[in-house]
Amino acid sequence: QSGNDYNATPPDANRPLFVTNVVNDQPVIRFSGLDQQKLKIDDNAKCSDNFTIFVVAKTEEEHEIDLQSTTGIGGVNGQKYLFWPDHGGSNNAGQGLSLGINGVSNYEHGDGYMPATVVYAGTLTDFNLITIKYENKYPYIYVNGDTDDPTEGDDISPRDMVSSPLIIGGEVYGFFTGDIAEILIYDSPLNDANIALVSSVLKAKYGLP
């Protein structure tokens, strides 16, 4: 639920589970990739080109790590989409995020276009704080609030516009299995000081290192 009424709701009866007292006495939403569970964020929450997303989540599955690029369709195979990237048509793109215990990858999606535009390869067992920032269509990934060494994309998106995701849990090219404790979406590219501030609050709330 969102304090600004940008709530995420299940689009059908096959909904994820609400489980209490999972991480630092806090609840989570638990997704089963086999059951293809998902939530739909209110359309009014969509941001374009400049936004920042924080998510506290855990999975126990690996995903396929594709080469970082601004071309190709690598995202159609082997992914575990915590955020599903909407189809942006021939000119635009939707942004999404695939999470595995072996890393996290940011994907963009449009006609003949689904590359991993920024890729973090590393061990992500237990709960972690993942932050994706788009600044004028240029993507960054921050892991557990580390603002000293974010993972950067190779270039700005070649698409006219990149929109933030509206589906939590995945879609046809891959579904997420695991727990999501919190999601925050800002309609601006937060600077490092503000990313560190938000990260410190979330890490304290969920007992993250």
mmCIF file with all atom_site columns, C-alpha atoms in Angstrom:
data_model
loop_
_atom_site.group_PDB
_atom_site.id
_atom_site.type_symbol
_atom_site.label_atom_id
_atom_site.label_alt_id
_atom_site.label_comp_id
_atom_site.label_asym_id
_atom_site.label_entity_id
_atom_site.label_seq_id
_atom_site.pdbx_PDB_ins_code
_atom_site.Cartn_x
_atom_site.Cartn_y
_atom_site.Cartn_z
_atom_site.occupancy
_atom_site.B_iso_or_equiv
_atom_site.pdbx_formal_charge
_atom_site.auth_seq_id
_atom_site.auth_comp_id
_atom_site.auth_asym_id
_atom_site.auth_atom_id
_atom_site.pdbx_PDB_model_num
ATOM 1   C CA . GLN A 1 1   ? 0.000  0.000   0.000   1.00 0.00 ? 1   GLN A CA 1
ATOM 2   C CA . SER A 1 2   ? 1.096  3.535   -0.735  1.00 0.00 ? 2   SER A CA 1
ATOM 3   C CA . GLY A 1 3   ? 0.536  6.619   1.365   1.00 0.00 ? 3   GLY A CA 1
ATOM 4   C CA . ASN A 1 4   ? -0.029 8.518   -1.892  1.00 0.00 ? 4   ASN A CA 1
ATOM 5   C CA . ASP A 1 5   ? -2.716 6.070   -3.121  1.00 0.00 ? 5   ASP A CA 1
ATOM 6   C CA . TYR A 1 6   ? -0.374 4.510   -5.718  1.00 0.00 ? 6   TYR A CA 1
ATOM 7   C CA . ASN A 1 7   ? -1.313 1.083   -4.410  1.00 0.00 ? 7   ASN A CA 1
ATOM 8   C CA . ALA A 1 8   ? -0.228 -2.215  -5.952  1.00 0.00 ? 8   ALA A CA 1
ATOM 9   C CA . THR A 1 9   ? -3.023 -4.776  -6.250  1.00 0.00 ? 9   THR A CA 1
ATOM 10  C CA . PRO A 1 10  ? -3.290 -8.328  -7.631  1.00 0.00 ? 10  PRO A CA 1
ATOM 11  C CA . PRO A 1 11  ? -4.758 -8.330  -11.168 1.00 0.00 ? 11  PRO A CA 1
ATOM 12  C CA . ASP A 1 12  ? -6.384 -11.744 -10.650 1.00 0.00 ? 12  ASP A CA 1
ATOM 13  C CA . ALA A 1 13  ? -7.019 -14.415 -8.027  1.00 0.00 ? 13  ALA A CA 1
ATOM 14  C CA . ASN A 1 14  ? -3.497 -15.833 -8.281  1.00 0.00 ? 14  ASN A CA 1
ATOM 15  C CA . ARG A 1 15  ? -2.040 -13.382 -5.800  1.00 0.00 ? 15  ARG A CA 1
ATOM 16  C CA . PRO A 1 16  ? 1.196  -13.495 -3.787  1.00 0.00 ? 16  PRO A CA 1
ATOM 17  C CA . LEU A 1 17  ? 1.126  -14.092 -0.041  1.00 0.00 ? 17  LEU A CA 1
ATOM 18  C CA . PHE A 1 18  ? 1.425  -11.633 2.845   1.00 0.00 ? 18  PHE A CA 1
ATOM 19  C CA . VAL A 1 19  ? 3.712  -13.171 5.479   1.00 0.00 ? 19  VAL A CA 1
ATOM 20  C CA . THR A 1 20  ? 4.392  -11.568 8.862   1.00 0.00 ? 20  THR A CA 1
ATOM 21  C CA . ASN A 1 21  ? 7.603  -11.440 10.925  1.00 0.00 ? 21  ASN A CA 1
ATOM 22  C CA . VAL A 1 22  ? 10.067 -12.481 8.234   1.00 0.00 ? 22  VAL A CA 1
ATOM 23  C CA . VAL A 1 23  ? 12.892 -9.923  8.244   1.00 0.00 ? 23  VAL A CA 1
ATOM 24  C CA . ASN A 1 24  ? 13.707 -7.988  11.436  1.00 0.00 ? 24  ASN A CA 1
ATOM 25  C CA . ASP A 1 25  ? 10.099 -8.569  12.638  1.00 0.00 ? 25  ASP A CA 1
ATOM 26  C CA . GLN A 1 26  ? 8.762  -6.960  9.453   1.00 0.00 ? 26  GLN A CA 1
ATOM 27  C CA . PRO A 1 27  ? 6.336  -8.570  6.948   1.00 0.00 ? 27  PRO A CA 1
ATOM 28  C CA . VAL A 1 28  ? 6.976  -9.420  3.299   1.00 0.00 ? 28  VAL A CA 1
ATOM 29  C CA . ILE A 1 29  ? 5.045  -10.187 0.138   1.00 0.00 ? 29  ILE A CA 1
ATOM 30  C CA . ARG A 1 30  ? 6.038  -13.712 -0.985  1.00 0.00 ? 30  ARG A CA 1
ATOM 31  C CA . PHE A 1 31  ? 6.019  -14.581 -4.683  1.00 0.00 ? 31  PHE A CA 1
ATOM 32  C CA . SER A 1 32  ? 6.014  -18.025 -6.268  1.00 0.00 ? 32  SER A CA 1
ATOM 33  C CA . GLY A 1 33  ? 7.472  -17.902 -9.759  1.00 0.00 ? 33  GLY A CA 1
ATOM 34  C CA . LEU A 1 34  ? 5.916  -21.264 -10.589 1.00 0.00 ? 34  LEU A CA 1
ATOM 35  C CA . ASP A 1 35  ? 2.474  -19.822 -9.804  1.00 0.00 ? 35  ASP A CA 1
ATOM 36  C CA . GLN A 1 36  ? 3.217  -16.695 -11.863 1.00 0.00 ? 36  GLN A CA 1
ATOM 37  C CA . GLN A 1 37  ? 2.044  -14.313 -9.144  1.00 0.00 ? 37  GLN A CA 1
ATOM 38  C CA . LYS A 1 38  ? 2.161  -10.563 -9.616  1.00 0.00 ? 38  LYS A CA 1
ATOM 39  C CA . LEU A 1 39  ? 0.919  -7.169  -8.453  1.00 0.00 ? 39  LEU A CA 1
ATOM 40  C CA . LYS A 1 40  ? -0.098 -4.177  -10.581 1.00 0.00 ? 40  LYS A CA 1
ATOM 41  C CA . ILE A 1 41  ? 0.999  -0.697  -9.494  1.00 0.00 ? 41  ILE A CA 1
ATOM 42  C CA . ASP A 1 42  ? -1.440 2.162   -10.094 1.00 0.00 ? 42  ASP A CA 1
ATOM 43  C CA . ASP A 1 43  ? -0.841 3.703   -13.540 1.00 0.00 ? 43  ASP A CA 1
ATOM 44  C CA . ASN A 1 44  ? -0.467 7.171   -12.017 1.00 0.00 ? 44  ASN A CA 1
ATOM 45  C CA . ALA A 1 45  ? 2.785  6.067   -10.383 1.00 0.00 ? 45  ALA A CA 1
ATOM 46  C CA . LYS A 1 46  ? 4.594  5.735   -13.725 1.00 0.00 ? 46  LYS A CA 1
ATOM 47  C CA . CYS A 1 47  ? 7.703  7.930   -14.111 1.00 0.00 ? 47  CYS A CA 1
ATOM 48  C CA . SER A 1 48  ? 9.731  8.686   -17.236 1.00 0.00 ? 48  SER A CA 1
ATOM 49  C CA . ASP A 1 49  ? 13.476 9.144   -17.903 1.00 0.00 ? 49  ASP A CA 1
ATOM 50  C CA . ASN A 1 50  ? 14.258 10.418  -14.388 1.00 0.00 ? 50  ASN A CA 1
ATOM 51  C CA . PHE A 1 51  ? 13.383 8.270   -11.379 1.00 0.00 ? 51  PHE A CA 1
ATOM 52  C CA . THR A 1 52  ? 14.809 6.250   -8.466  1.00 0.00 ? 52  THR A CA 1
ATOM 53  C CA . ILE A 1 53  ? 13.499 2.915   -7.171  1.00 0.00 ? 53  ILE A CA 1
ATOM 54  C CA . PHE A 1 54  ? 14.462 1.214   -3.909  1.00 0.00 ? 54  PHE A CA 1
ATOM 55  C CA . VAL A 1 55  ? 13.522 -2.409  -3.221  1.00 0.00 ? 55  VAL A CA 1
ATOM 56  C CA . VAL A 1 56  ? 14.324 -4.664  -0.263  1.00 0.00 ? 56  VAL A CA 1
ATOM 57  C CA . ALA A 1 57  ? 14.075 -8.258  -1.461  1.00 0.00 ? 57  ALA A CA 1
ATOM 58  C CA . LYS A 1 58  ? 15.412 -11.804 -1.249  1.00 0.00 ? 58  LYS A CA 1
ATOM 59  C CA . THR A 1 59  ? 15.448 -14.685 -3.702  1.00 0.00 ? 59  THR A CA 1
ATOM 60  C CA . GLU A 1 60  ? 16.917 -18.192 -3.656  1.00 0.00 ? 60  GLU A CA 1
ATOM 61  C CA . GLU A 1 61  ? 17.213 -18.619 -7.427  1.00 0.00 ? 61  GLU A CA 1
ATOM 62  C CA . GLU A 1 62  ? 19.859 -17.698 -9.965  1.00 0.00 ? 62  GLU A CA 1
ATOM 63  C CA . HIS A 1 63  ? 19.058 -15.766 -13.098 1.00 0.00 ? 63  HIS A CA 1
ATOM 64  C CA . GLU A 1 64  ? 20.850 -15.600 -16.427 1.00 0.00 ? 64  GLU A CA 1
ATOM 65  C CA . ILE A 1 65  ? 23.420 -12.822 -16.531 1.00 0.00 ? 65  ILE A CA 1
ATOM 66  C CA . ASP A 1 66  ? 23.503 -11.179 -19.951 1.00 0.00 ? 66  ASP A CA 1
ATOM 67  C CA . LEU A 1 67  ? 26.201 -8.896  -21.256 1.00 0.00 ? 67  LEU A CA 1
ATOM 68  C CA . GLN A 1 68  ? 25.557 -5.224  -20.588 1.00 0.00 ? 68  GLN A CA 1
ATOM 69  C CA . SER A 1 69  ? 24.366 -3.544  -23.787 1.00 0.00 ? 69  SER A CA 1
ATOM 70  C CA . THR A 1 70  ? 21.935 -1.085  -25.355 1.00 0.00 ? 70  THR A CA 1
ATOM 71  C CA . THR A 1 71  ? 21.003 -3.504  -28.159 1.00 0.00 ? 71  THR A CA 1
ATOM 72  C CA . GLY A 1 72  ? 19.627 -7.015  -28.450 1.00 0.00 ? 72  GLY A CA 1
ATOM 73  C CA . ILE A 1 73  ? 16.905 -9.136  -26.844 1.00 0.00 ? 73  ILE A CA 1
ATOM 74  C CA . GLY A 1 74  ? 18.766 -10.954 -24.064 1.00 0.00 ? 74  GLY A CA 1
ATOM 75  C CA . GLY A 1 75  ? 15.936 -10.371 -21.608 1.00 0.00 ? 75  GLY A CA 1
ATOM 76  C CA . VAL A 1 76  ? 13.611 -12.894 -23.247 1.00 0.00 ? 76  VAL A CA 1
ATOM 77  C CA . ASN A 1 77  ? 15.388 -15.849 -21.599 1.00 0.00 ? 77  ASN A CA 1
ATOM 78  C CA . GLY A 1 78  ? 16.497 -16.927 -18.148 1.00 0.00 ? 78  GLY A CA 1
ATOM 79  C CA . GLN A 1 79  ? 15.257 -13.933 -16.124 1.00 0.00 ? 79  GLN A CA 1
ATOM 80  C CA . LYS A 1 80  ? 13.475 -13.602 -12.767 1.00 0.00 ? 80  LYS A CA 1
ATOM 81  C CA . TYR A 1 81  ? 11.645 -10.307 -13.161 1.00 0.00 ? 81  TYR A CA 1
ATOM 82  C CA . LEU A 1 82  ? 11.025 -8.662  -9.822  1.00 0.00 ? 82  LEU A CA 1
ATOM 83  C CA . PHE A 1 83  ? 9.876  -5.682  -11.907 1.00 0.00 ? 83  PHE A CA 1
ATOM 84  C CA . TRP A 1 84  ? 8.504  -6.453  -15.361 1.00 0.00 ? 84  TRP A CA 1
ATOM 85  C CA . PRO A 1 85  ? 9.482  -3.919  -18.062 1.00 0.00 ? 85  PRO A CA 1
ATOM 86  C CA . ASP A 1 86  ? 6.408  -2.746  -19.971 1.00 0.00 ? 86  ASP A CA 1
ATOM 87  C CA . HIS A 1 87  ? 6.565  -2.918  -23.769 1.00 0.00 ? 87  HIS A CA 1
ATOM 88  C CA . GLY A 1 88  ? 7.362  0.570   -25.062 1.00 0.00 ? 88  GLY A CA 1
ATOM 89  C CA . GLY A 1 89  ? 6.588  -0.036  -28.735 1.00 0.00 ? 89  GLY A CA 1
ATOM 90  C CA . SER A 1 90  ? 8.886  1.009   -31.560 1.00 0.00 ? 90  SER A CA 1
ATOM 91  C CA . ASN A 1 91  ? 10.204 4.234   -29.987 1.00 0.00 ? 91  ASN A CA 1
ATOM 92  C CA . ASN A 1 92  ? 9.952  3.993   -26.195 1.00 0.00 ? 92  ASN A CA 1
ATOM 93  C CA . ALA A 1 93  ? 10.883 1.399   -23.569 1.00 0.00 ? 93  ALA A CA 1
ATOM 94  C CA . GLY A 1 94  ? 9.726  0.134   -20.216 1.00 0.00 ? 94  GLY A CA 1
ATOM 95  C CA . GLN A 1 95  ? 12.276 -0.458  -17.464 1.00 0.00 ? 95  GLN A CA 1
ATOM 96  C CA . GLY A 1 96  ? 12.420 -3.609  -15.369 1.00 0.00 ? 96  GLY A CA 1
ATOM 97  C CA . LEU A 1 97  ? 14.673 -5.492  -12.961 1.00 0.00 ? 97  LEU A CA 1
ATOM 98  C CA . SER A 1 98  ? 15.644 -9.176  -12.753 1.00 0.00 ? 98  SER A CA 1
ATOM 99  C CA . LEU A 1 99  ? 17.025 -10.429 -9.433  1.00 0.00 ? 99  LEU A CA 1
ATOM 100 C CA . GLY A 1 100 ? 18.988 -13.612 -8.753  1.00 0.00 ? 100 GLY A CA 1
ATOM 101 C CA . ILE A 1 101 ? 21.309 -14.779 -6.006  1.00 0.00 ? 101 ILE A CA 1
ATOM 102 C CA . ASN A 1 102 ? 24.082 -14.194 -8.563  1.00 0.00 ? 102 ASN A CA 1
ATOM 103 C CA . GLY A 1 103 ? 23.253 -10.556 -9.304  1.00 0.00 ? 103 GLY A CA 1
ATOM 104 C CA . VAL A 1 104 ? 20.753 -8.029  -10.542 1.00 0.00 ? 104 VAL A CA 1
ATOM 105 C CA . SER A 1 105 ? 20.161 -6.759  -14.086 1.00 0.00 ? 105 SER A CA 1
ATOM 106 C CA . ASN A 1 106 ? 18.248 -3.795  -15.431 1.00 0.00 ? 106 ASN A CA 1
ATOM 107 C CA . TYR A 1 107 ? 16.311 -4.396  -18.656 1.00 0.00 ? 107 TYR A CA 1
ATOM 108 C CA . GLU A 1 108 ? 14.531 -2.182  -21.159 1.00 0.00 ? 108 GLU A CA 1
ATOM 109 C CA . HIS A 1 109 ? 11.722 -3.496  -23.377 1.00 0.00 ? 109 HIS A CA 1
ATOM 110 C CA . GLY A 1 110 ? 10.334 -2.438  -26.763 1.00 0.00 ? 110 GLY A CA 1
ATOM 111 C CA . ASP A 1 111 ? 9.927  -3.701  -30.325 1.00 0.00 ? 111 ASP A CA 1
ATOM 112 C CA . GLY A 1 112 ? 12.863 -6.036  -31.066 1.00 0.00 ? 112 GLY A CA 1
ATOM 113 C CA . TYR A 1 113 ? 14.601 -4.598  -28.012 1.00 0.00 ? 113 TYR A CA 1
ATOM 114 C CA . MET A 1 114 ? 15.200 -6.140  -24.567 1.00 0.00 ? 114 MET A CA 1
ATOM 115 C CA . PRO A 1 115 ? 18.836 -5.617  -23.509 1.00 0.00 ? 115 PRO A CA 1
ATOM 116 C CA . ALA A 1 116 ? 20.387 -5.609  -20.057 1.00 0.00 ? 116 ALA A CA 1
ATOM 117 C CA . THR A 1 117 ? 21.410 -1.952  -19.963 1.00 0.00 ? 117 THR A CA 1
ATOM 118 C CA . VAL A 1 118 ? 23.213 -2.190  -16.616 1.00 0.00 ? 118 VAL A CA 1
ATOM 119 C CA . VAL A 1 119 ? 24.336 -5.392  -14.870 1.00 0.00 ? 119 VAL A CA 1
ATOM 120 C CA . TYR A 1 120 ? 25.600 -6.100  -11.349 1.00 0.00 ? 120 TYR A CA 1
ATOM 121 C CA . ALA A 1 121 ? 27.129 -9.583  -11.006 1.00 0.00 ? 121 ALA A CA 1
ATOM 122 C CA . GLY A 1 122 ? 27.718 -10.599 -7.407  1.00 0.00 ? 122 GLY A CA 1
ATOM 123 C CA . THR A 1 123 ? 26.392 -12.702 -4.545  1.00 0.00 ? 123 THR A CA 1
ATOM 124 C CA . LEU A 1 124 ? 22.986 -11.508 -3.315  1.00 0.00 ? 124 LEU A CA 1
ATOM 125 C CA . THR A 1 125 ? 21.856 -14.107 -0.809  1.00 0.00 ? 125 THR A CA 1
ATOM 126 C CA . ASP A 1 126 ? 19.571 -13.138 2.092   1.00 0.00 ? 126 ASP A CA 1
ATOM 127 C CA . PHE A 1 127 ? 17.777 -9.766  1.977   1.00 0.00 ? 127 PHE A CA 1
ATOM 128 C CA . ASN A 1 128 ? 19.435 -6.932  0.084   1.00 0.00 ? 128 ASN A CA 1
ATOM 129 C CA . LEU A 1 129 ? 18.626 -3.346  -0.768  1.00 0.00 ? 129 LEU A CA 1
ATOM 130 C CA . ILE A 1 130 ? 18.731 -2.756  -4.515  1.00 0.00 ? 130 ILE A CA 1
ATOM 131 C CA . THR A 1 131 ? 18.449 0.753   -5.951  1.00 0.00 ? 131 THR A CA 1
ATOM 132 C CA . ILE A 1 132 ? 18.015 1.605   -9.621  1.00 0.00 ? 132 ILE A CA 1
ATOM 133 C CA . LYS A 1 133 ? 18.361 5.212   -10.724 1.00 0.00 ? 133 LYS A CA 1
ATOM 134 C CA . TYR A 1 134 ? 17.639 6.721   -14.129 1.00 0.00 ? 134 TYR A CA 1
ATOM 135 C CA . GLU A 1 135 ? 19.070 10.175  -14.764 1.00 0.00 ? 135 GLU A CA 1
ATOM 136 C CA . ASN A 1 136 ? 18.170 11.545  -18.190 1.00 0.00 ? 136 ASN A CA 1
ATOM 137 C CA . LYS A 1 137 ? 17.758 7.933   -19.395 1.00 0.00 ? 137 LYS A CA 1
ATOM 138 C CA . TYR A 1 138 ? 21.160 6.865   -18.005 1.00 0.00 ? 138 TYR A CA 1
ATOM 139 C CA . PRO A 1 139 ? 20.891 3.884   -15.608 1.00 0.00 ? 139 PRO A CA 1
ATOM 140 C CA . TYR A 1 140 ? 22.750 3.124   -12.369 1.00 0.00 ? 140 TYR A CA 1
ATOM 141 C CA . ILE A 1 141 ? 22.490 0.232   -9.900  1.00 0.00 ? 141 ILE A CA 1
ATOM 142 C CA . TYR A 1 142 ? 23.368 0.680   -6.210  1.00 0.00 ? 142 TYR A CA 1
ATOM 143 C CA . VAL A 1 143 ? 23.628 -2.364  -3.931  1.00 0.00 ? 143 VAL A CA 1
ATOM 144 C CA . ASN A 1 144 ? 22.973 -1.972  -0.203  1.00 0.00 ? 144 ASN A CA 1
ATOM 145 C CA . GLY A 1 145 ? 23.353 1.790   -0.342  1.00 0.00 ? 145 GLY A CA 1
ATOM 146 C CA . ASP A 1 146 ? 26.929 1.819   -1.657  1.00 0.00 ? 146 ASP A CA 1
ATOM 147 C CA . THR A 1 147 ? 27.169 5.254   -3.267  1.00 0.00 ? 147 THR A CA 1
ATOM 148 C CA . ASP A 1 148 ? 30.959 5.069   -3.618  1.00 0.00 ? 148 ASP A CA 1
ATOM 149 C CA . ASP A 1 149 ? 30.890 2.480   -6.382  1.00 0.00 ? 149 ASP A CA 1
ATOM 150 C CA . PRO A 1 150 ? 27.562 2.243   -8.236  1.00 0.00 ? 150 PRO A CA 1
ATOM 151 C CA . THR A 1 151 ? 27.329 0.066   -11.340 1.00 0.00 ? 151 THR A CA 1
ATOM 152 C CA . GLU A 1 152 ? 26.777 2.283   -14.388 1.00 0.00 ? 152 GLU A CA 1
ATOM 153 C CA . GLY A 1 153 ? 25.306 1.672   -17.810 1.00 0.00 ? 153 GLY A CA 1
ATOM 154 C CA . ASP A 1 154 ? 27.449 1.944   -20.924 1.00 0.00 ? 154 ASP A CA 1
ATOM 155 C CA . ASP A 1 155 ? 25.366 4.775   -22.397 1.00 0.00 ? 155 ASP A CA 1
ATOM 156 C CA . ILE A 1 156 ? 22.013 6.522   -22.195 1.00 0.00 ? 156 ILE A CA 1
ATOM 157 C CA . SER A 1 157 ? 19.034 4.606   -23.492 1.00 0.00 ? 157 SER A CA 1
ATOM 158 C CA . PRO A 1 158 ? 18.622 4.839   -27.289 1.00 0.00 ? 158 PRO A CA 1
ATOM 159 C CA . ARG A 1 159 ? 14.844 4.980   -26.806 1.00 0.00 ? 159 ARG A CA 1
ATOM 160 C CA . ASP A 1 160 ? 12.919 8.264   -26.874 1.00 0.00 ? 160 ASP A CA 1
ATOM 161 C CA . MET A 1 161 ? 11.517 7.630   -23.392 1.00 0.00 ? 161 MET A CA 1
ATOM 162 C CA . VAL A 1 162 ? 12.068 5.067   -20.623 1.00 0.00 ? 162 VAL A CA 1
ATOM 163 C CA . SER A 1 163 ? 9.212  4.458   -18.174 1.00 0.00 ? 163 SER A CA 1
ATOM 164 C CA . SER A 1 164 ? 9.303  2.961   -14.680 1.00 0.00 ? 164 SER A CA 1
ATOM 165 C CA . PRO A 1 165 ? 7.644  -0.439  -14.147 1.00 0.00 ? 165 PRO A CA 1
ATOM 166 C CA . LEU A 1 166 ? 4.021  -1.080  -13.197 1.00 0.00 ? 166 LEU A CA 1
ATOM 167 C CA . ILE A 1 167 ? 4.154  -4.868  -12.700 1.00 0.00 ? 167 ILE A CA 1
ATOM 168 C CA . ILE A 1 168 ? 5.764  -6.488  -9.647  1.00 0.00 ? 168 ILE A CA 1
ATOM 169 C CA . GLY A 1 169 ? 6.532  -10.196 -9.918  1.00 0.00 ? 169 GLY A CA 1
ATOM 170 C CA . GLY A 1 170 ? 7.167  -10.722 -13.618 1.00 0.00 ? 170 GLY A CA 1
ATOM 171 C CA . GLU A 1 171 ? 5.486  -11.654 -16.867 1.00 0.00 ? 171 GLU A CA 1
ATOM 172 C CA . VAL A 1 172 ? 5.841  -13.896 -19.893 1.00 0.00 ? 172 VAL A CA 1
ATOM 173 C CA . TYR A 1 173 ? 9.684  -13.876 -20.042 1.00 0.00 ? 173 TYR A CA 1
ATOM 174 C CA . GLY A 1 174 ? 10.232 -14.695 -16.382 1.00 0.00 ? 174 GLY A CA 1
ATOM 175 C CA . PHE A 1 175 ? 8.658  -14.580 -12.931 1.00 0.00 ? 175 PHE A CA 1
ATOM 176 C CA . PHE A 1 176 ? 10.219 -13.723 -9.574  1.00 0.00 ? 176 PHE A CA 1
ATOM 177 C CA . THR A 1 177 ? 10.423 -16.222 -6.720  1.00 0.00 ? 177 THR A CA 1
ATOM 178 C CA . GLY A 1 178 ? 11.127 -14.790 -3.285  1.00 0.00 ? 178 GLY A CA 1
ATOM 179 C CA . ASP A 1 179 ? 10.203 -12.127 -0.740  1.00 0.00 ? 179 ASP A CA 1
ATOM 180 C CA . ILE A 1 180 ? 9.761  -8.381  -1.196  1.00 0.00 ? 180 ILE A CA 1
ATOM 181 C CA . ALA A 1 181 ? 9.758  -6.317  1.997   1.00 0.00 ? 181 ALA A CA 1
ATOM 182 C CA . GLU A 1 182 ? 9.469  -2.762  0.651   1.00 0.00 ? 182 GLU A CA 1
ATOM 183 C CA . ILE A 1 183 ? 9.417  -0.732  -2.562  1.00 0.00 ? 183 ILE A CA 1
ATOM 184 C CA . LEU A 1 184 ? 9.908  3.035   -2.805  1.00 0.00 ? 184 LEU A CA 1
ATOM 185 C CA . ILE A 1 185 ? 9.613  4.932   -6.096  1.00 0.00 ? 185 ILE A CA 1
ATOM 186 C CA . TYR A 1 186 ? 10.735 8.550   -6.496  1.00 0.00 ? 186 TYR A CA 1
ATOM 187 C CA . ASP A 1 187 ? 9.927  10.574  -9.613  1.00 0.00 ? 187 ASP A CA 1
ATOM 188 C CA . SER A 1 188 ? 13.401 12.117  -9.718  1.00 0.00 ? 188 SER A CA 1
ATOM 189 C CA . PRO A 1 189 ? 17.033 10.922  -9.853  1.00 0.00 ? 189 PRO A CA 1
ATOM 190 C CA . LEU A 1 190 ? 18.117 11.232  -6.229  1.00 0.00 ? 190 LEU A CA 1
ATOM 191 C CA . ASN A 1 191 ? 21.665 12.417  -5.636  1.00 0.00 ? 191 ASN A CA 1
ATOM 192 C CA . ASP A 1 192 ? 24.124 10.252  -3.723  1.00 0.00 ? 192 ASP A CA 1
ATOM 193 C CA . ALA A 1 193 ? 23.481 12.007  -0.413  1.00 0.00 ? 193 ALA A CA 1
ATOM 194 C CA . ASN A 1 194 ? 19.743 11.327  -0.617  1.00 0.00 ? 194 ASN A CA 1
ATOM 195 C CA . ILE A 1 195 ? 20.288 7.746   -1.802  1.00 0.00 ? 195 ILE A CA 1
ATOM 196 C CA . ALA A 1 196 ? 22.535 7.203   1.222   1.00 0.00 ? 196 ALA A CA 1
ATOM 197 C CA . LEU A 1 197 ? 19.914 8.759   3.515   1.00 0.00 ? 197 LEU A CA 1
ATOM 198 C CA . VAL A 1 198 ? 17.032 6.619   2.258   1.00 0.00 ? 198 VAL A CA 1
ATOM 199 C CA . SER A 1 199 ? 19.264 3.558   2.255   1.00 0.00 ? 199 SER A CA 1
ATOM 200 C CA . SER A 1 200 ? 20.262 4.092   5.887   1.00 0.00 ? 200 SER A CA 1
ATOM 201 C CA . VAL A 1 201 ? 16.604 4.250   6.942   1.00 0.00 ? 201 VAL A CA 1
ATOM 202 C CA . LEU A 1 202 ? 15.684 1.080   5.054   1.00 0.00 ? 202 LEU A CA 1
ATOM 203 C CA . LYS A 1 203 ? 18.767 -0.822  6.224   1.00 0.00 ? 203 LYS A CA 1
ATOM 204 C CA . ALA A 1 204 ? 17.986 0.051   9.853   1.00 0.00 ? 204 ALA A CA 1
ATOM 205 C CA . LYS A 1 205 ? 14.316 -0.911  9.449   1.00 0.00 ? 205 LYS A CA 1
ATOM 206 C CA . TYR A 1 206 ? 15.155 -4.347  8.040   1.00 0.00 ? 206 TYR A CA 1
ATOM 207 C CA . GLY A 1 207 ? 18.390 -5.022  9.914   1.00 0.00 ? 207 GLY A CA 1
ATOM 208 C CA . LEU A 1 208 ? 20.547 -5.108  6.787   1.00 0.00 ? 208 LEU A CA 1
ATOM 209 C CA . PRO A 1 209 ? 24.353 -4.848  7.019   1.00 0.00 ? 209 PRO A CA 1
#
